[in-house]
Short mmCIF file of C-alpha atoms in Angstrom, two decimals:
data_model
loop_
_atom_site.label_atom_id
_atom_site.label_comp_id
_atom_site.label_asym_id
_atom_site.label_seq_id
_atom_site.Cartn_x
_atom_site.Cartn_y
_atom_site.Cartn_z
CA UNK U 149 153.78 -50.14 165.93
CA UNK U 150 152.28 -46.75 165.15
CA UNK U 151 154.09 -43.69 164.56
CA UNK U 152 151.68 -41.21 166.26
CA UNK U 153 150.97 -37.54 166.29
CA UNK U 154 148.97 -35.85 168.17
CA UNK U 155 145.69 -34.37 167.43
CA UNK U 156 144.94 -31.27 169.12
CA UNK U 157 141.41 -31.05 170.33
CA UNK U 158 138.80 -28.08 169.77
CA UNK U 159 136.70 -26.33 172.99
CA UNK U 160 132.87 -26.53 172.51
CA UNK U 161 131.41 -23.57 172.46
CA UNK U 162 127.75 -22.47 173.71
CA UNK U 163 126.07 -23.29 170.80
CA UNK U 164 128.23 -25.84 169.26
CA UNK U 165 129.97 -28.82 170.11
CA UNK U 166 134.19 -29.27 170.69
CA UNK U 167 136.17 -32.63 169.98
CA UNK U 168 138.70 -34.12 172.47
CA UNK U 169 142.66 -35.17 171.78
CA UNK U 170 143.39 -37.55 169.17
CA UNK U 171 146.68 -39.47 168.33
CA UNK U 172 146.70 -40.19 164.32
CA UNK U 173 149.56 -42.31 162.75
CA UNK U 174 151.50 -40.98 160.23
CA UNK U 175 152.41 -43.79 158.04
CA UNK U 176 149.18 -46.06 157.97
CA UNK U 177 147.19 -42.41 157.58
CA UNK U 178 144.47 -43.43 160.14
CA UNK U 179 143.28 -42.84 163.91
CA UNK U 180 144.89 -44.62 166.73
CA UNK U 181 142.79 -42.90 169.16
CA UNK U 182 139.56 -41.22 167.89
CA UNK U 183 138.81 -37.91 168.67
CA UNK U 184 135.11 -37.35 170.57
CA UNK U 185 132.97 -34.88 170.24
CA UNK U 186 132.33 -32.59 173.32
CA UNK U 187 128.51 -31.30 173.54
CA UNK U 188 127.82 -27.58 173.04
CA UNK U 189 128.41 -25.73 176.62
CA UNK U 190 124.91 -23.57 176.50
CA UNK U 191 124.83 -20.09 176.95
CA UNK U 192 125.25 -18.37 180.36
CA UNK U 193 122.58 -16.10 180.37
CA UNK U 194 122.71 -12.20 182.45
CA UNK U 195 119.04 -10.73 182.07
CA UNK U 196 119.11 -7.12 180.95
CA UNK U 197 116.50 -5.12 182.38
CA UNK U 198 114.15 -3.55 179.98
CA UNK U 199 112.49 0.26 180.22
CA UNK U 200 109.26 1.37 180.78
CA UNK U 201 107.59 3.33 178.05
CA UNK U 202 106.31 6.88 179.21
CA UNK U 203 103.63 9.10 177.22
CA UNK U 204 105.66 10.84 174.45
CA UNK U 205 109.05 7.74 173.97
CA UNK U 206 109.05 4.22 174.16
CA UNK U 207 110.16 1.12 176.09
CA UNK U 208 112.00 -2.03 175.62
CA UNK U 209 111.09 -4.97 177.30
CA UNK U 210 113.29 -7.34 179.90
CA UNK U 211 116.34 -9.24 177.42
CA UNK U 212 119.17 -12.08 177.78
CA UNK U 213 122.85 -11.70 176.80
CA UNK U 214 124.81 -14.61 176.99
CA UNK U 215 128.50 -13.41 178.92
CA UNK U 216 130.57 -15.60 176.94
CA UNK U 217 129.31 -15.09 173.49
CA UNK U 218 128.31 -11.54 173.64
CA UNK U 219 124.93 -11.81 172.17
CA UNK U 220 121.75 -11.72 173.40
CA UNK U 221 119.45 -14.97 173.31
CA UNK U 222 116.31 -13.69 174.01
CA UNK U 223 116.01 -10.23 172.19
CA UNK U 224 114.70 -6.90 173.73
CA UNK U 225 111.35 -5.62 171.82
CA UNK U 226 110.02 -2.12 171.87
CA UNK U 227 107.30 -1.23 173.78
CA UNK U 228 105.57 1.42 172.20
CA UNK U 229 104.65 4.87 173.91
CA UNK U 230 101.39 5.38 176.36
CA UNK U 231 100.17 8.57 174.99
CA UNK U 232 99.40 11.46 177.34
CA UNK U 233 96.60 10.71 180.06
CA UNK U 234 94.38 14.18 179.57
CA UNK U 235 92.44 16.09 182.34
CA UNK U 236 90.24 19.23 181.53
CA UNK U 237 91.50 22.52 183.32
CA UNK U 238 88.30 24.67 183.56
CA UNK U 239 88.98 28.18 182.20
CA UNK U 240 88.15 31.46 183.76
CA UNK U 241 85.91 33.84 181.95
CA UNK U 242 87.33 37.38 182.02
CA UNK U 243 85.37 40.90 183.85
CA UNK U 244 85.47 44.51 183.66
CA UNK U 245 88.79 45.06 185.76
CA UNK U 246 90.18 41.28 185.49
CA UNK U 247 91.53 39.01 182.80
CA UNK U 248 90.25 35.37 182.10
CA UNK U 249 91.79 32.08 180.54
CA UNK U 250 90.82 29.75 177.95
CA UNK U 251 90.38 25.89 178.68
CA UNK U 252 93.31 23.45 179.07
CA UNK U 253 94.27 19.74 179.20
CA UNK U 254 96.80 18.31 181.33
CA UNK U 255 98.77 15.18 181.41
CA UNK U 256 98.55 13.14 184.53
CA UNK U 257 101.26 11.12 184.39
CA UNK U 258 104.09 13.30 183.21
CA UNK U 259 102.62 16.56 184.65
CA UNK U 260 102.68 19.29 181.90
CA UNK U 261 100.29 20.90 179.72
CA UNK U 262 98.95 19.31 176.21
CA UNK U 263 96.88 22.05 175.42
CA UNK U 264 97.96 25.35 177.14
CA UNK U 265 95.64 28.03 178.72
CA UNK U 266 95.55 31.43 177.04
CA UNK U 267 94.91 34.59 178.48
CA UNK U 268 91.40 36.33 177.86
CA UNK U 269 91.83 40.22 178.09
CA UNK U 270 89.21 41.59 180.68
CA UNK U 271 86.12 43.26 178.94
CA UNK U 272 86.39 46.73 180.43
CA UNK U 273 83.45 48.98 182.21
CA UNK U 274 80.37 49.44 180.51
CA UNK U 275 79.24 53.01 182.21
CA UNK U 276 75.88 53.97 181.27
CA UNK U 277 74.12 57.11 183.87
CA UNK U 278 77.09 56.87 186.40
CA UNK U 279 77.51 53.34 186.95
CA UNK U 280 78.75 50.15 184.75
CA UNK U 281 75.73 48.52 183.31
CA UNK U 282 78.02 44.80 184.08
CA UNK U 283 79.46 44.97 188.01
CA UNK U 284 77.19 47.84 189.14
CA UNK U 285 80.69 50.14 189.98
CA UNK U 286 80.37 53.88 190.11
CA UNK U 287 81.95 55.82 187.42
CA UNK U 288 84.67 58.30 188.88
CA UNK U 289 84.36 60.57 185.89
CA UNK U 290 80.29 61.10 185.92
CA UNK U 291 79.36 64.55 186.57
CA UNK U 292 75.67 65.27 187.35
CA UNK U 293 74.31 68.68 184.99
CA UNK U 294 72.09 70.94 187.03
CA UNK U 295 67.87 71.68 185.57
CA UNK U 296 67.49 75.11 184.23
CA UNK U 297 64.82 77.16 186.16
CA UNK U 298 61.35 77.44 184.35
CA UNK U 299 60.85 80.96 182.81
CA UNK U 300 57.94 82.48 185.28
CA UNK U 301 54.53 83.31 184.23
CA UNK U 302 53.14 86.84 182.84
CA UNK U 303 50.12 87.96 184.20
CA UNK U 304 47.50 88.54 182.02
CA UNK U 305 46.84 92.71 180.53
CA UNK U 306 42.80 93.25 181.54
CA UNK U 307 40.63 94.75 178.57
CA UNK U 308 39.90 98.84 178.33
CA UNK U 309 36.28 99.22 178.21
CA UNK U 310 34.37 100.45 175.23
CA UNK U 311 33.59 104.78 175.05
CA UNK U 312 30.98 106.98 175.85
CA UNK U 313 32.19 106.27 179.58
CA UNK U 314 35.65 106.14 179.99
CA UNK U 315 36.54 104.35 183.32
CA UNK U 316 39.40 104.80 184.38
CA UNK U 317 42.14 103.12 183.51
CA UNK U 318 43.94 101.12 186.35
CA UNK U 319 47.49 101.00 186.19
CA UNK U 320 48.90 98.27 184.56
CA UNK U 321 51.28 96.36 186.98
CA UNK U 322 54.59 96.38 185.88
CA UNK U 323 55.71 93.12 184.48
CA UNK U 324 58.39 91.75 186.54
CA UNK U 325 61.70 90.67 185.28
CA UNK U 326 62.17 87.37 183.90
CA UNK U 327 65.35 86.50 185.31
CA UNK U 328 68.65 85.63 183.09
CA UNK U 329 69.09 81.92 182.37
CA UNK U 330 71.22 80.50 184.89
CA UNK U 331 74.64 79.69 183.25
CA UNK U 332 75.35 75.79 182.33
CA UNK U 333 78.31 74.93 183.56
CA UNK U 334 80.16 72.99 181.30
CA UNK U 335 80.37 69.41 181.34
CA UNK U 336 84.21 68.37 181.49
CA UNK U 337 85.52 66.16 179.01
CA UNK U 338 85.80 62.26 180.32
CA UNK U 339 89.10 61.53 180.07
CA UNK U 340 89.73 58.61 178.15
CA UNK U 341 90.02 55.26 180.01
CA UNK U 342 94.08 54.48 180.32
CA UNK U 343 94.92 51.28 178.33
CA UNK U 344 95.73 48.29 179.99
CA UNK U 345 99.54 47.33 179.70
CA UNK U 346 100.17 44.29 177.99
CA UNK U 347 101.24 41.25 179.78
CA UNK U 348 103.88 39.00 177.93
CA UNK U 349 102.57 35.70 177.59
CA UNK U 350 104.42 32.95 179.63
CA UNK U 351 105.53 30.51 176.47
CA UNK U 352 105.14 27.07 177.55
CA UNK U 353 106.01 24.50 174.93
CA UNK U 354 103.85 21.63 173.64
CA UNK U 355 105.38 19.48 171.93
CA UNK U 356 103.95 16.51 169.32
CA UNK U 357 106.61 13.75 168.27
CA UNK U 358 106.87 11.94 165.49
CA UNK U 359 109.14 9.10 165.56
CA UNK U 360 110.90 7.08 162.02
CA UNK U 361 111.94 3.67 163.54
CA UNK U 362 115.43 2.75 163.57
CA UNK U 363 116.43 -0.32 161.26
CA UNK U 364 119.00 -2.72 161.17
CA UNK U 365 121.31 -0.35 159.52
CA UNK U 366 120.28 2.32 159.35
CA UNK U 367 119.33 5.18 162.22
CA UNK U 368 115.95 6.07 163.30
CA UNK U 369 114.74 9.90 164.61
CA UNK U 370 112.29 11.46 166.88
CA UNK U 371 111.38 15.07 165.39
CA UNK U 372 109.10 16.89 168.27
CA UNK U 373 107.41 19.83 166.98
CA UNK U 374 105.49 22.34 169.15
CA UNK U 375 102.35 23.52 168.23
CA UNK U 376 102.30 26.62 169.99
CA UNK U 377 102.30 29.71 167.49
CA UNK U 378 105.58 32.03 167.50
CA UNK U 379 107.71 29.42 169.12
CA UNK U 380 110.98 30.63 169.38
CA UNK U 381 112.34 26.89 168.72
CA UNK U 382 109.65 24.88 166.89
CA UNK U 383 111.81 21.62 166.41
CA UNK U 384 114.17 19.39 167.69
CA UNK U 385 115.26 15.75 166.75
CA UNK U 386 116.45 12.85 168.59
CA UNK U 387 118.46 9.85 166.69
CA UNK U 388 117.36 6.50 167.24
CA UNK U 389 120.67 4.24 167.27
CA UNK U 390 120.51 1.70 164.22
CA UNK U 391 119.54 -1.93 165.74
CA UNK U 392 121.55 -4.07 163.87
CA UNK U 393 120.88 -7.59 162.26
CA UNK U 394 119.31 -10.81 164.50
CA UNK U 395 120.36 -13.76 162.63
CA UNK U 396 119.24 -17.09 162.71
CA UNK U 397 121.41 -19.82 160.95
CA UNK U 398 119.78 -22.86 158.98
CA UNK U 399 121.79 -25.73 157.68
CA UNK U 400 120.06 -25.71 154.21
CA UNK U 401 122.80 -28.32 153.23
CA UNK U 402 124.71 -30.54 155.37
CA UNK U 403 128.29 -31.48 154.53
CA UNK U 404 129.13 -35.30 154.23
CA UNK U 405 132.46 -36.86 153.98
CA UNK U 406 133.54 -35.56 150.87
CA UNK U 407 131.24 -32.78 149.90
CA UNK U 408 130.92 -29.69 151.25
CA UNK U 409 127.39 -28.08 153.22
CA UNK U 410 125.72 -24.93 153.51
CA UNK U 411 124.32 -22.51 156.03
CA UNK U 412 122.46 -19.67 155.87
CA UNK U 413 122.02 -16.52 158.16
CA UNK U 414 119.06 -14.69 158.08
CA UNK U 415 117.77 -11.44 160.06
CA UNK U 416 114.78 -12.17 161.12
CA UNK U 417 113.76 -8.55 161.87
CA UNK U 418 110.77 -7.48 160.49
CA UNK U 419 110.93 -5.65 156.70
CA UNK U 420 114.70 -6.76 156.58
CA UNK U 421 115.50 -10.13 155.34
CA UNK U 422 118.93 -9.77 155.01
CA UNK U 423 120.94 -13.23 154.76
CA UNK U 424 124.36 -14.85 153.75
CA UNK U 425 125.39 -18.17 153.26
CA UNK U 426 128.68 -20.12 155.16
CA UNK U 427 130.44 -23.20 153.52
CA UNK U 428 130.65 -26.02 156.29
CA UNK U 429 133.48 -27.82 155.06
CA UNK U 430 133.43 -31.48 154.04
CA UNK U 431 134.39 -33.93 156.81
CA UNK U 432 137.30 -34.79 154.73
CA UNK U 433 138.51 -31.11 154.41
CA UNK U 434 137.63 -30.42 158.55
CA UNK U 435 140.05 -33.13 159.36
CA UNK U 436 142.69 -32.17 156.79
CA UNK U 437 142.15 -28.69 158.42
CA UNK U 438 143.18 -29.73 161.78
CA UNK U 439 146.15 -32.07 160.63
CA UNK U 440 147.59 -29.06 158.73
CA UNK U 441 147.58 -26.45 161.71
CA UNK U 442 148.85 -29.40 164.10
CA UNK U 443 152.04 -30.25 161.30
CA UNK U 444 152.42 -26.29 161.26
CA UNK U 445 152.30 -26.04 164.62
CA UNK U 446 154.42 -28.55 166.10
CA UNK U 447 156.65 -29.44 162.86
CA UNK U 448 156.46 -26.09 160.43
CA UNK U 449 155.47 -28.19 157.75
CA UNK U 450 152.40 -29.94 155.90
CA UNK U 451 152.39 -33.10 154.34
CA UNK U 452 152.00 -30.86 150.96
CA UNK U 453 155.81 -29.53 151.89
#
């Protein structure tokens, strides 16, 4: 009869296939009961919920990780970013007493400013006779300069009449006075008009990003710049975790009884490439395998010792 020993199984996994007990003799060197292979269990799939994309970052669409294997089997992608929905905010124009503001643009959807408002400073009076030549408002500082009197008129001397007869002279009237000039009062100085204080400008920030996608092993960044003048802090960055490799294996050469295959692993992320290759082991070698870590196991010894 045979002498057997048993032959330890192996578990099928999700994506490949296990192999029941086996009893092999040790002195004929052959199976008394044949070991069976087990089909691959399949992954057990959790979904991952993706992420909606806004205006300035992007999204990543709804994924599957397998919760045995710890990998996902359908990948999450990125969904790139919206872009800011713009509505024009109607500026104000400036007056004499009152400042104005430049045009706008605002972002429906995430509620801020993409091009900011700017204050216009207000134009000032315009006084021309009294009154502002814009709004019509009465200067406070006009003073009205009284007319200087006409000088009166001097009547007329009459003529002396020629000799032998001498009439007589009438008296002359005396010419009346010609009054002093009034004095002109003098016209004050207008004081000059105060200048308006200046009004710090509210600094809002407006920021443009510029992303470097992340690769599989290396880190991406999101630098966001704003393109308001005199910002206090122009830049900041974000990093952009590195994504690591998605492989896909190929059995480029498959392993017979005595010779041994190949497979390859390749990222199939875009611009990568990356791959390395796996020896499958002959059939001949996968049994000897086995046999050798059963003999250790249960006997501390290989047929080599």
């Amino acid at each position: 009869g045979h002498t057997e020993v048993d032959v330890p199984g192996k578990e099928a996994t999700c994506t490949e296939p296990g192999l029941t007990d086996g009893k092999w003799c040790s002195v004929c060197q052959m199976f008394t009961v044949n070991q069976k292979d087990i089909p691959a269990a399949g992954h057990t799939e959790v979904d991952v919920p993706g992420k909606e994309a806004t205006c300035t970052e992007k999204g990543l669409t709804d994924g599957k990780w397998c919760s045995v294997c710890q990998m996902f089997t359908v990948n999450q992608k990125d969904i790139p970013a919206t872009g800011h929905t713009e509505v024009d905010v109607p500026g104000k124009e400036a007056t004499c007493t009152e400042k104005g503001l430049t045009d706008g643009k605002w972002c429906s959807v995430c509620q801020m400013f993409t091009v900011n408002q700017k204050d216009i400073p207000a134009t000032g009076h315009d006084f021309e006779e009294g009154k502002c030549a814009v709004c019509g408002e009465a200067d406070p500082d006009y003073v009205v300069v009284p007319e200087v009197p006409e000088e009166p008129v001097v009547p007329e001397v009459p003529e002396v009449p020629e000799e032998p007869v001498v009439p007589e002279v009438p008296e002359v009237p005396e010419v009346p006075e010609v009054p002093e000039e009034p004095e002109v009062p003098e016209v004050p100085e207008v004081p000059e008009e105060p200048e308006e204080p200046e009004v710090p400008a509210v600094h809002v920030h407006n920021y443009v990003a510029e992303t470097t996608a992340a690769t599989c092993t290396e880190d991406g960044v999101i630098t966001y710049t704003c393109t308001v003048d005199g910002c206090d802090t122009p830049t900041y960055t974000e990093t952009i975790p590195a994504i690591g490799h998605e492989y896909t294996s190929t059995v480029t050469d498959e392993a017979s009884q005595h010779r041994d295959g190949e497979i390859t692993h390749t990222c199939t992320r875009e611009d990568c490439g990356h791959s390395y290759t796996e020896v499958i082991p002959s059939h001949d070698k996968q049994f000897e395998n086995m046999l050798y870590d059963f003999l250790n196991i249960f006997f501390g010894k290989t047929p080599l010792n």
